[in-house]
Short mmCIF file of C-alpha atoms in Angstrom, two decimals:
data_model
loop_
_atom_site.label_atom_id
_atom_site.label_comp_id
_atom_site.label_asym_id
_atom_site.label_seq_id
_atom_site.Cartn_x
_atom_site.Cartn_y
_atom_site.Cartn_z
CA MET A 1 13.04 25.37 23.85
CA ALA A 2 12.99 22.96 21.21
CA ALA A 3 10.90 21.34 23.24
CA THR A 4 8.39 23.88 23.50
CA VAL A 5 8.27 24.66 20.01
CA ARG A 6 7.72 20.67 19.25
CA ARG A 7 5.06 21.03 22.59
CA ARG A 8 3.51 23.70 20.65
CA ALA A 9 3.40 22.24 17.30
CA ALA A 10 1.89 19.40 18.70
CA THR A 11 -0.86 21.35 20.19
CA ALA A 12 -1.81 22.87 17.32
CA LEU A 13 -2.10 19.79 15.87
CA LEU A 14 -4.24 18.37 18.01
CA THR A 15 -6.33 21.76 17.76
CA ALA A 16 -7.19 21.30 14.25
CA PHE A 17 -8.50 18.05 15.03
CA ALA A 18 -10.56 18.91 17.94
CA ALA A 19 -14.07 18.55 15.91
CA VAL A 20 -12.84 14.50 15.42
CA ALA A 21 -11.87 13.74 18.60
CA THR A 22 -15.13 15.41 20.10
CA SER A 23 -16.36 11.76 18.31
CA LEU A 24 -14.45 9.65 20.61
CA ALA A 25 -16.56 10.19 23.28
CA LEU A 26 -17.58 6.41 25.57
CA GLN A 27 -21.08 7.56 27.07
CA PRO A 28 -24.34 6.22 24.71
CA PRO A 29 -25.54 9.02 22.56
CA ALA A 30 -28.51 10.83 23.35
CA LEU A 31 -30.62 10.59 20.25
CA ALA A 32 -33.00 13.13 18.21
CA ALA A 33 -35.76 11.59 17.05
CA PRO A 34 -35.90 11.13 13.22
CA ALA A 35 -38.15 13.27 11.05
CA ALA A 36 -41.28 11.14 9.98
CA GLY A 37 -41.45 10.22 6.67
CA ALA A 38 -38.05 11.18 6.13
CA PRO A 39 -36.23 10.14 3.32
CA GLY A 40 -34.35 6.54 3.60
CA LEU A 41 -35.80 6.72 7.08
CA ALA A 42 -37.66 3.71 6.92
CA ASP A 43 -34.32 1.64 6.27
CA CYS A 44 -33.78 2.74 9.82
CA THR A 45 -33.96 1.78 13.48
CA THR A 46 -35.64 4.21 14.93
CA THR A 47 -34.00 3.57 19.06
CA ALA A 48 -30.28 4.35 19.83
CA PRO A 49 -28.09 3.43 18.24
CA VAL A 50 -29.96 3.63 15.54
CA THR A 51 -28.68 1.47 12.05
CA CYS A 52 -29.81 1.63 9.02
CA HIS A 53 -29.89 -1.37 6.24
CA PHE A 54 -29.45 -0.89 2.87
CA ASP A 55 -30.00 -4.60 0.70
CA VAL A 56 -27.56 -3.94 -1.94
CA ALA A 57 -24.87 -6.14 -3.85
CA PRO A 58 -20.95 -5.10 -3.24
CA GLY A 59 -20.12 -2.36 -5.13
CA THR A 60 -19.17 1.13 -4.66
CA TYR A 61 -21.94 3.35 -3.13
CA ASP A 62 -22.85 7.18 -2.32
CA VAL A 63 -24.23 8.28 0.61
CA THR A 64 -26.01 11.28 1.21
CA VAL A 65 -27.69 12.32 4.56
CA ASP A 66 -29.01 15.10 5.85
CA LEU A 67 -28.03 16.02 9.26
CA GLY A 68 -30.13 18.05 12.20
CA GLY A 69 -33.31 18.87 13.69
CA ALA A 70 -35.52 21.12 16.08
CA ALA A 71 -32.65 21.13 19.12
CA ALA A 72 -28.77 21.34 18.59
CA ALA A 73 -27.53 18.33 17.64
CA SER A 74 -23.35 16.49 16.87
CA THR A 75 -23.59 13.51 14.46
CA ARG A 76 -20.93 10.97 13.76
CA LEU A 77 -21.37 8.52 10.87
CA THR A 78 -19.38 5.05 10.91
CA ALA A 79 -20.33 2.51 8.05
CA GLU A 80 -19.67 -1.50 8.13
CA THR A 81 -17.00 -2.38 10.30
CA ARG A 82 -16.55 0.59 12.37
CA ARG A 83 -15.52 2.98 9.29
CA THR A 84 -14.99 6.72 10.01
CA VAL A 85 -17.33 8.06 7.61
CA LEU A 86 -18.54 11.72 8.72
CA ALA A 87 -16.27 13.05 11.50
CA GLU A 88 -18.30 14.81 14.33
CA THR A 89 -20.26 17.15 13.02
CA ALA A 90 -22.68 19.23 14.95
CA THR A 91 -25.72 21.28 13.39
CA GLU A 92 -27.87 24.17 15.44
CA ALA A 93 -31.34 24.11 16.33
CA GLY A 94 -33.35 24.38 13.34
CA GLN A 95 -30.22 24.06 10.99
CA ARG A 96 -30.15 21.45 8.19
CA LEU A 97 -26.65 20.05 6.68
CA ARG A 98 -26.58 17.42 3.83
CA ARG A 99 -23.18 15.50 3.66
CA SER A 100 -21.72 12.91 1.24
CA PHE A 101 -19.48 10.37 1.28
CA THR A 102 -18.93 6.93 -0.74
CA VAL A 103 -18.18 3.57 1.01
CA ASP A 104 -16.85 0.04 -0.34
CA VAL A 105 -19.44 -2.24 0.20
CA ARG A 106 -17.18 -6.12 0.23
CA THR A 107 -17.50 -9.52 1.18
CA PRO A 108 -15.38 -10.05 3.77
CA GLU A 109 -16.65 -6.76 5.09
CA GLY A 110 -13.31 -5.84 7.44
CA GLU A 111 -10.14 -7.62 7.29
CA PRO A 112 -9.53 -10.00 4.19
CA LEU A 113 -8.83 -12.99 6.00
CA GLY A 114 -12.01 -12.52 8.28
CA PRO A 115 -15.72 -13.10 8.66
CA ASP A 116 -18.06 -12.34 6.10
CA GLY A 117 -19.88 -10.03 7.87
CA ASN A 118 -23.14 -8.59 7.48
CA PRO A 119 -24.87 -8.75 4.20
CA GLY A 120 -25.59 -5.44 1.92
CA LEU A 121 -25.09 -1.65 3.77
CA ASP A 122 -24.67 -0.87 6.84
CA VAL A 123 -24.20 2.52 8.37
CA TYR A 124 -24.58 3.23 12.10
CA VAL A 125 -25.50 6.54 13.44
CA GLY A 126 -23.75 8.32 16.52
CA GLY A 127 -22.15 11.48 17.99
CA ALA A 128 -22.56 13.40 21.41
CA ALA A 129 -26.49 14.08 20.35
CA PRO A 130 -26.79 12.55 16.96
CA ALA A 131 -30.01 13.87 14.62
CA LEU A 132 -30.39 12.61 11.33
CA ALA A 133 -32.98 13.73 9.03
CA GLY A 134 -32.71 11.77 6.26
CA ILE A 135 -30.56 9.36 4.12
CA ARG A 136 -29.78 8.53 0.62
CA VAL A 137 -27.89 5.46 -1.10
CA ARG A 138 -26.84 5.15 -4.61
CA PRO A 139 -24.35 2.89 -6.87
CA ALA A 140 -21.45 5.43 -7.11
CA ARG A 141 -20.35 6.59 -10.72
CA HIS A 142 -16.77 7.54 -11.70
CA ALA A 143 -15.36 6.86 -8.00
CA ARG A 144 -11.87 7.31 -7.31
CA GLN A 145 -10.65 3.86 -5.82
CA ILE A 146 -7.62 3.94 -2.48
CA LEU A 147 -6.96 0.30 -1.96
CA LEU A 148 -4.89 -0.34 1.33
CA ILE A 149 -2.28 -2.82 1.57
CA GLY A 150 -0.95 -3.20 5.71
CA ASP A 151 -1.32 -4.59 8.97
CA SER A 152 -2.76 -4.12 12.40
CA THR A 153 -2.16 -0.85 12.48
CA VAL A 154 -3.90 -0.10 8.77
CA CYS A 155 -6.66 -2.74 8.61
CA ASP A 156 -10.43 -2.23 9.49
CA GLN A 157 -10.24 -3.64 13.26
CA PRO A 158 -13.26 -5.71 13.87
CA GLY A 159 -13.77 -4.45 18.22
CA ALA A 160 -12.77 -1.41 20.10
CA PRO A 161 -10.70 -0.26 21.76
CA TYR A 162 -8.33 -1.39 18.12
CA SER A 163 -8.10 0.99 15.10
CA GLY A 164 -6.81 1.32 12.39
CA TRP A 165 -5.54 4.19 10.55
CA GLY A 166 -7.60 2.90 7.32
CA GLN A 167 -10.57 2.45 9.13
CA GLN A 168 -10.16 6.47 10.02
CA LEU A 169 -9.33 7.45 6.65
CA PRO A 170 -12.52 8.14 4.91
CA GLN A 171 -14.01 10.63 7.07
CA TYR A 172 -11.24 12.97 5.43
CA LEU A 173 -11.87 12.05 1.50
CA GLY A 174 -15.61 12.93 1.31
CA ARG A 175 -18.00 11.72 -2.54
CA GLY A 176 -16.06 10.37 -5.33
CA VAL A 177 -13.24 8.41 -3.52
CA SER A 178 -13.90 5.24 -1.65
CA VAL A 179 -11.63 3.33 0.74
CA ALA A 180 -11.03 -0.21 0.16
CA ASN A 181 -9.03 -1.45 2.63
CA TYR A 182 -7.02 -5.13 2.66
CA ALA A 183 -5.00 -4.17 5.57
CA ASP A 184 -4.95 -7.72 7.71
CA SER A 185 -3.35 -8.40 11.05
CA GLY A 186 -0.42 -10.36 11.55
CA GLU A 187 0.90 -10.02 8.05
CA SER A 188 4.37 -8.90 6.69
CA THR A 189 5.35 -8.38 3.21
CA VAL A 190 6.20 -12.55 3.28
CA SER A 191 2.60 -13.60 4.16
CA TYR A 192 1.35 -11.16 2.20
CA LEU A 193 2.19 -11.87 -0.85
CA ALA A 194 2.38 -15.66 -0.65
CA ASN A 195 -1.34 -15.59 0.81
CA PRO A 196 -4.04 -15.82 -2.26
CA GLY A 197 -6.66 -14.33 -0.16
CA LEU A 198 -4.64 -11.31 0.22
CA PHE A 199 -1.93 -9.55 -2.71
CA PRO A 200 -3.39 -11.92 -5.13
CA ALA A 201 -6.85 -10.90 -4.80
CA VAL A 202 -5.92 -7.25 -4.29
CA ARG A 203 -4.70 -7.60 -7.48
CA THR A 204 -8.14 -8.61 -9.00
CA ARG A 205 -9.70 -5.09 -7.38
CA ILE A 206 -7.25 -2.79 -8.93
CA GLY A 207 -8.37 -0.44 -11.70
CA LYS A 208 -6.38 2.01 -14.29
CA GLY A 209 -5.48 4.96 -11.91
CA ASP A 210 -6.30 3.28 -8.56
CA LEU A 211 -4.20 4.44 -5.46
CA VAL A 212 -2.66 2.01 -3.91
CA LEU A 213 -1.12 2.68 -0.61
CA ILE A 214 1.41 -0.34 0.89
CA GLN A 215 2.42 -0.41 4.55
CA LEU A 216 3.87 -3.46 5.72
CA ALA A 217 6.68 -3.53 8.31
CA HIS A 218 5.83 -4.66 11.86
CA ASN A 219 5.60 -8.12 11.08
CA ASP A 220 8.53 -8.39 9.24
CA LYS A 221 10.71 -9.22 12.41
CA GLN A 222 12.48 -12.42 10.59
CA THR A 223 12.71 -11.11 6.95
CA ASP A 224 16.44 -10.03 5.89
CA GLY A 225 17.10 -7.10 3.73
CA PRO A 226 17.50 -8.60 0.59
CA THR A 227 14.13 -10.05 1.03
CA TYR A 228 12.29 -7.43 2.23
CA ARG A 229 13.38 -5.15 -0.46
CA ALA A 230 12.51 -7.50 -2.92
CA ASN A 231 8.38 -8.22 -1.63
CA LEU A 232 8.51 -4.44 -1.78
CA GLU A 233 9.37 -3.96 -5.55
CA ALA A 234 6.86 -7.14 -6.55
CA LEU A 235 4.21 -5.46 -4.49
CA VAL A 236 4.93 -1.85 -6.44
CA ASP A 237 5.41 -3.87 -9.52
CA GLY A 238 2.20 -6.31 -9.11
CA VAL A 239 -0.18 -2.66 -9.09
CA ARG A 240 1.80 -1.04 -11.89
CA ALA A 241 1.44 -4.53 -14.08
CA ARG A 242 -2.76 -3.86 -13.40
CA GLY A 243 -2.49 0.20 -14.16
CA GLY A 244 -2.84 1.18 -10.23
CA LYS A 245 -0.59 4.06 -8.28
CA PRO A 246 1.54 2.43 -5.90
CA VAL A 247 2.19 4.83 -3.25
CA LEU A 248 4.46 3.39 -0.06
CA VAL A 249 4.14 4.25 3.02
CA THR A 250 6.30 4.07 6.22
CA PRO A 251 5.20 2.28 9.29
CA VAL A 252 3.71 4.07 12.15
CA VAL A 253 6.10 4.54 15.06
CA ARG A 254 5.63 2.15 18.32
CA ARG A 255 5.43 4.51 21.47
CA TRP A 256 8.89 3.61 23.11
CA PHE A 257 10.38 6.42 24.83
CA ASN A 258 14.07 7.06 25.50
CA ALA A 259 15.43 8.62 28.69
CA ASP A 260 15.83 11.62 26.64
CA GLY A 261 12.00 12.20 25.53
CA THR A 262 13.10 10.71 21.94
CA LEU A 263 11.78 7.87 20.14
CA ASP A 264 15.50 6.79 18.52
CA ASN A 265 15.93 3.96 19.24
CA ASP A 266 15.32 0.57 17.21
CA THR A 267 12.20 -0.97 18.75
CA ALA A 268 9.97 2.50 18.36
CA LEU A 269 11.51 2.80 14.59
CA LEU A 270 11.06 -0.32 13.51
CA VAL A 271 14.30 -1.83 13.04
CA ASN A 272 14.12 -5.81 13.47
CA ALA A 273 17.10 -8.36 15.02
CA LEU A 274 18.46 -8.69 12.10
CA GLY A 275 19.05 -5.24 11.35
CA VAL A 276 17.03 -4.23 8.73
CA ASN A 277 15.77 -0.41 9.15
CA HIS A 278 12.38 -0.76 7.46
CA PRO A 279 11.33 2.87 7.27
CA GLU A 280 14.70 3.47 5.45
CA VAL A 281 14.25 0.79 2.84
CA VAL A 282 10.70 1.74 2.20
CA ARG A 283 12.44 5.27 1.34
CA SER A 284 15.08 3.60 -0.37
CA VAL A 285 12.43 1.84 -3.06
CA ALA A 286 10.37 4.53 -3.26
CA ALA A 287 13.54 6.73 -4.62
CA ASP A 288 14.59 4.09 -6.82
CA HIS A 289 11.76 3.05 -8.52
CA GLY A 290 9.71 6.54 -8.55
CA VAL A 291 7.05 5.97 -6.01
CA PRO A 292 5.34 7.91 -4.24
CA LEU A 293 6.15 8.07 -0.55
CA ILE A 294 4.53 9.31 2.70
CA ASP A 295 6.92 9.08 5.46
CA LEU A 296 4.92 7.88 8.42
CA THR A 297 6.94 7.05 10.56
CA ALA A 298 9.07 10.73 10.58
CA ARG A 299 5.51 12.23 11.11
CA THR A 300 3.95 10.03 13.84
CA LYS A 301 7.87 10.52 15.43
CA GLN A 302 7.11 13.80 15.50
CA LEU A 303 4.01 14.31 16.98
CA VAL A 304 5.00 11.13 19.81
CA GLU A 305 7.78 13.22 20.80
CA SER A 306 6.55 16.59 20.62
CA LEU A 307 3.02 14.97 22.92
CA GLY A 308 5.47 13.29 25.45
CA VAL A 309 5.71 10.26 27.24
CA GLU A 310 2.32 10.84 29.04
CA ASP A 311 -0.14 12.83 26.67
CA SER A 312 0.90 10.35 23.63
CA LYS A 313 -0.52 7.29 25.59
CA ALA A 314 -3.83 8.44 24.09
CA LEU A 315 -2.81 7.59 20.63
CA TYR A 316 -1.82 4.19 21.94
CA LEU A 317 -3.43 1.56 23.72
CA TYR A 318 -0.62 1.86 26.64
CA ASP A 319 -3.79 2.65 29.56
CA GLU A 320 -5.91 -0.21 28.24
CA LYS A 321 -3.32 -2.86 26.92
CA ARG A 322 -0.21 -2.00 28.04
CA ASP A 323 0.28 -2.13 24.28
CA ASN A 324 2.66 0.41 22.46
CA THR A 325 2.16 -0.70 18.81
CA HIS A 326 -1.54 -0.35 18.06
CA THR A 327 -3.67 2.60 17.94
CA SER A 328 -7.06 3.71 19.37
CA THR A 329 -9.47 5.56 17.87
CA ARG A 330 -8.09 8.95 18.66
CA GLY A 331 -4.52 7.79 17.70
CA ALA A 332 -5.62 6.26 14.42
CA THR A 333 -7.78 9.45 13.44
CA LEU A 334 -4.54 11.13 13.94
CA TYR A 335 -2.12 9.31 11.82
CA ALA A 336 -5.01 9.16 8.67
CA GLY A 337 -5.24 12.29 9.00
CA LEU A 338 -1.55 12.89 8.68
CA VAL A 339 -1.93 10.14 5.69
CA GLY A 340 -4.29 12.45 4.09
CA ASP A 341 -2.58 15.28 4.15
CA GLY A 342 0.53 13.32 2.51
CA LEU A 343 -1.70 12.30 -0.65
CA ARG A 344 -2.70 16.28 -0.85
CA ALA A 345 0.47 17.55 -0.38
CA GLN A 346 1.69 15.27 -3.60
CA HIS A 347 -1.10 16.17 -5.51
CA LEU A 348 -2.16 12.22 -5.72
CA LEU A 349 -5.86 13.32 -3.87
CA PRO A 350 -7.75 16.49 -4.22
CA ARG A 351 -9.45 18.54 -1.24
CA PRO A 352 -12.98 17.21 -0.02
CA ARG A 353 -15.44 19.47 -2.22
CA THR A 354 -17.37 22.18 0.49
CA GLN A 355 -20.71 21.04 1.79
CA GLY A 356 -22.66 23.76 2.84
CA ALA A 357 -26.36 23.97 4.61
CA ARG A 358 -29.61 23.04 2.62
#
């Protein structure tokens, strides 16, 4: 009975994300022709995949798009290094929808220790049958900033099939909130603090009231308990010293099942070879220092167990790479939704403003 209840709960959650999941089809999209003379489309290519490029300096920008055309359409938008800024959005024949989002433009464009990427802002138009009728870019005023500190399960992954949950988070935020993803593959709490291109660089970007989400554990395989705890406390103190608001995030689970269909083992739950239970240390630091906590370990454990051994493979790169740690776009999208839910449940983030037809 309990297994049936868990599976029904997982099915309900997946149904709630169905509109997002449809955007993950691998086939090339059928492109609706852009409207002649539409605002901003002079900055876009006219053949698939449509790319809109804007020569802007590093900064934060509000982007407003008009979607729809003569035929029914379904459009999904990504920006910069594969960040999903607008989930798959359907329009009926003749319908126009206006949507807005806020984008962080920086160098390096993706991972902080990666290549510089393309200068300016790039927006990519995809989806099952995309139709872009207009696009406008303006400097953002009074935008709220969320900075991310993490590893490869969080970062802006440069290539498919990999995706970090931080890469998928912008689609849940809308206009007025930007995501500056400073997660970097392979980093532990030790290396993130020590490398001048990581936490020292992030600190310079933290402004008063900015949220800074911290998820580091997967690569702390040889970090002892006192050091791991001290490193988390150093990150929290460093954020607060700049006027930011730290949020601790426990790590996403590894898809490592027991014979009984649970993830109750050290590999899945990020307990390292020294016996350090990373999620428990994160929870303890959050409680002791009054830091908001998103228990992503518990949330992802519940979801993966509910889906079971077979259905949970799609959340990770098991089929592609026999990888039970790194997430697919589908998994990263669902996990980003859990992070967004956690932020709103603690009133750290408002619900996106409703955007209607025009």
